XYZ file of C-alpha atoms in Angstrom:
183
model
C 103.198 -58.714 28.100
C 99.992 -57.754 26.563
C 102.154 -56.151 23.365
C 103.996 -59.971 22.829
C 100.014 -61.557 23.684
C 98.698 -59.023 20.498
C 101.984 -59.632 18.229
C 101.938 -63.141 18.715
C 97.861 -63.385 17.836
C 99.045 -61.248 14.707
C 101.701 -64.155 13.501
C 99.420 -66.856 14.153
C 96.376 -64.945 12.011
C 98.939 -64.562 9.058
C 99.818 -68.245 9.348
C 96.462 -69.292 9.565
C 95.526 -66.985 6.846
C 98.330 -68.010 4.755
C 97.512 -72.228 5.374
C 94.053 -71.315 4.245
C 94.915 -70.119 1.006
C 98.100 -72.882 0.653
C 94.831 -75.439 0.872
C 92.621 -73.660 -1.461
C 94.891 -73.394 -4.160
C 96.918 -77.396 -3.516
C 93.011 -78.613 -3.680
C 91.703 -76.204 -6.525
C 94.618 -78.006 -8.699
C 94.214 -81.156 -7.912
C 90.415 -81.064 -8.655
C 90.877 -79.933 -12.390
C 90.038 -82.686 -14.793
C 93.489 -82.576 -16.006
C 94.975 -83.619 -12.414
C 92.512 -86.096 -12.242
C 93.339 -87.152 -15.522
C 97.093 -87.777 -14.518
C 96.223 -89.892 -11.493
C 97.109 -93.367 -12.301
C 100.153 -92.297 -14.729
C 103.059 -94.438 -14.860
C 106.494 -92.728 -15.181
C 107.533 -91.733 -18.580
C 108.952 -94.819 -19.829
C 107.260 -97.149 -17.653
C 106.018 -98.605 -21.653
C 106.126 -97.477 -24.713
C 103.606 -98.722 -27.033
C 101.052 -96.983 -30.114
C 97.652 -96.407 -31.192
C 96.238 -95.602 -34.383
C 93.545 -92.893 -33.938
C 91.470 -90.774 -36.161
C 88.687 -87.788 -35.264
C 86.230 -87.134 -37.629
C 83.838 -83.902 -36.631
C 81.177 -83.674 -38.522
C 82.652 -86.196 -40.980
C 85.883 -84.148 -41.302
C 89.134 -85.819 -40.195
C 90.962 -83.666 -37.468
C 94.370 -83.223 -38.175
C 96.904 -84.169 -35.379
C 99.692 -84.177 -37.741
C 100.086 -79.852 -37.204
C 103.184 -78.790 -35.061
C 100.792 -77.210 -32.568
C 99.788 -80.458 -31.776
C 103.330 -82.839 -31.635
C 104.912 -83.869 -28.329
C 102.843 -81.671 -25.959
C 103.332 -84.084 -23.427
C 106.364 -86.305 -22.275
C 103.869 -89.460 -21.262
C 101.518 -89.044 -24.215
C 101.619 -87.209 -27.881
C 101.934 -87.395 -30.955
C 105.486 -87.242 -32.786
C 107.418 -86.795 -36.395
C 104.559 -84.482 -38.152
C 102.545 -87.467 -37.885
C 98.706 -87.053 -36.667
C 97.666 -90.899 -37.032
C 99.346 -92.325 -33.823
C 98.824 -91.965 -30.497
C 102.461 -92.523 -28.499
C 102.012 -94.054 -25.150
C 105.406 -93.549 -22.712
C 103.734 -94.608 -19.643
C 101.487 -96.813 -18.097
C 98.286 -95.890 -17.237
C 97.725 -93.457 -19.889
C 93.751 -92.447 -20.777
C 92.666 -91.363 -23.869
C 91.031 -88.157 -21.572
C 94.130 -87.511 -20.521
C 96.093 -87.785 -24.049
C 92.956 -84.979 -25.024
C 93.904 -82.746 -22.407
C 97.184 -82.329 -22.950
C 96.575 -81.018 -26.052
C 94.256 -78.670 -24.827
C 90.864 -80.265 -25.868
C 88.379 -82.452 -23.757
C 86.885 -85.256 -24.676
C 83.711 -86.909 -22.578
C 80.644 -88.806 -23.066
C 78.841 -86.158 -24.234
C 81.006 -83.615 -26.181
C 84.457 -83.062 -28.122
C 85.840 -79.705 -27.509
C 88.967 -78.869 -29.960
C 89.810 -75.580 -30.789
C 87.262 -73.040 -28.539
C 84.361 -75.573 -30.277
C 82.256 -78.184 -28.546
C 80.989 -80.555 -30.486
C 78.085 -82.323 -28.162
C 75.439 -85.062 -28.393
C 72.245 -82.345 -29.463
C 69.873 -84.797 -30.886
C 70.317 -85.311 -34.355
C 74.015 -85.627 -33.978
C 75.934 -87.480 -31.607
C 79.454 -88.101 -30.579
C 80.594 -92.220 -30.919
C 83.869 -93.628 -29.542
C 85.150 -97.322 -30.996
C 87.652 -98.972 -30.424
C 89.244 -101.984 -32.503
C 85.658 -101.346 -34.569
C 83.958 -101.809 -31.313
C 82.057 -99.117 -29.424
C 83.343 -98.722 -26.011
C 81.573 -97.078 -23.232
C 84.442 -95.976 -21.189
C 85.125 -92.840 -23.515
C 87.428 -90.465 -22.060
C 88.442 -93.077 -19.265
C 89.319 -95.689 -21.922
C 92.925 -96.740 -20.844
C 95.014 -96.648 -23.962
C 96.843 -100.107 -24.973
C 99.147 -101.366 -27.776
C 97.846 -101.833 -31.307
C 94.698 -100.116 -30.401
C 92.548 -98.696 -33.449
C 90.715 -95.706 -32.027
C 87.653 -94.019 -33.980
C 85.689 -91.317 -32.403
C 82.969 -89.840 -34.518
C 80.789 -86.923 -34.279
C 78.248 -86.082 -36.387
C 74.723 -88.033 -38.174
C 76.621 -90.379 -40.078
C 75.127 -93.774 -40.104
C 77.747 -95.706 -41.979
C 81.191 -95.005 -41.025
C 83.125 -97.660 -42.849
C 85.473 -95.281 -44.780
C 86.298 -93.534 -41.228
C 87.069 -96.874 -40.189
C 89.140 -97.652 -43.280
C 90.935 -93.991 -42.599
C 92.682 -95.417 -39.672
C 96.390 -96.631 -40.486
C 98.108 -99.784 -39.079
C 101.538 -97.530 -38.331
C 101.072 -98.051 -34.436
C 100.636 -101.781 -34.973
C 103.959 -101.942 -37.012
C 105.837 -99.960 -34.383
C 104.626 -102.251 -31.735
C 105.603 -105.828 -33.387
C 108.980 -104.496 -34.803
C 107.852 -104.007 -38.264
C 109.145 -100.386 -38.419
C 111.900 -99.358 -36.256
C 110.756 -97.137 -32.978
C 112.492 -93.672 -33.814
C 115.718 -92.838 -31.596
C 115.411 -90.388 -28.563
């Protein structure tokens, strides 16, 4: 009896033990910011809609259009070699998000692309418009149709010709002016 008391106290140690680590690891994962990013997300074709974007780091325009960069993501990428809009397949979609799945993160504060953080230091800081209009949401800013996205970073006081930079493609996909692509 004592031998089945000992064996049994063994099983329910290993199950314990193994719950324990089942937690840890289910609540590790959906703590990252790119779970928490995700929460809120539509289903992939719950809408299908563009923005024009454009990054400028230290008054250098990022380039999106690179392969390493197209259709990382089946609710959010870029497509086509093109780096100048942002293609939304689901509702709920933040621009934090869109960041993330491309491996870079994007806050109040800093934009990290590439193993380099570009943060608010004093002389320079990081600025986020939308539609020409600075919006304070940053990296929760919920992305909508025939949005025209600048974020800045850098000490440049007049940013007209970033502003300029930004194309109207998304806006022409949206109203039927150029055909969406086939999928």
């Amino acid at each position: 009896k004592a031998k089945k008391i000992r064996r049994a106290a063994k099983y329910a140690v290993a199950v314990l033990i193994i719950a324990a680590l089942l937690y840890l690891v289910i609540t590790s994962l959906s703590s990252s910011p790119a779970a928490k990013a995700r929460i809120g997300l539509g289903p992939v074709g719950s809408q299908h809609v563009h923005a024009d974007f454009k990054v400028y780091l230290d008054n250098r325009a990022a380039d999106f259009s690179q392969p390493r960069y197209q259709v990382r993501a089946q609710h959010v990428h870029v497509e086509g070699g093109d780096g100048d809009v942002i293609h939304i397949h689901a509702t709920g979609v933040k621009i934090g998000y869109f960041f993330s799945t491309l491996g870079m993160k994007f806050n109040s504060t800093c934009f990290a692309i590439e193993s380099r953080s570009y943060c608010n230091d004093g002389s320079k800081t990081l600025n986020f418009f939308v539609n020409g209009v600075p919006a304070g949401e940053l990296e929760d800013y919920l992305l909508q149709s025939m949005d025209k996205i600048l974020i800045s970073y850098g000490n440049e006081t007049n940013l007209e010709s970033q502003f300029s930079s930004i194309t109207s493609k998304g806006e022409a996909l949206d109203t039927g002016k150029v055909p969406l692509p086939m999928r």
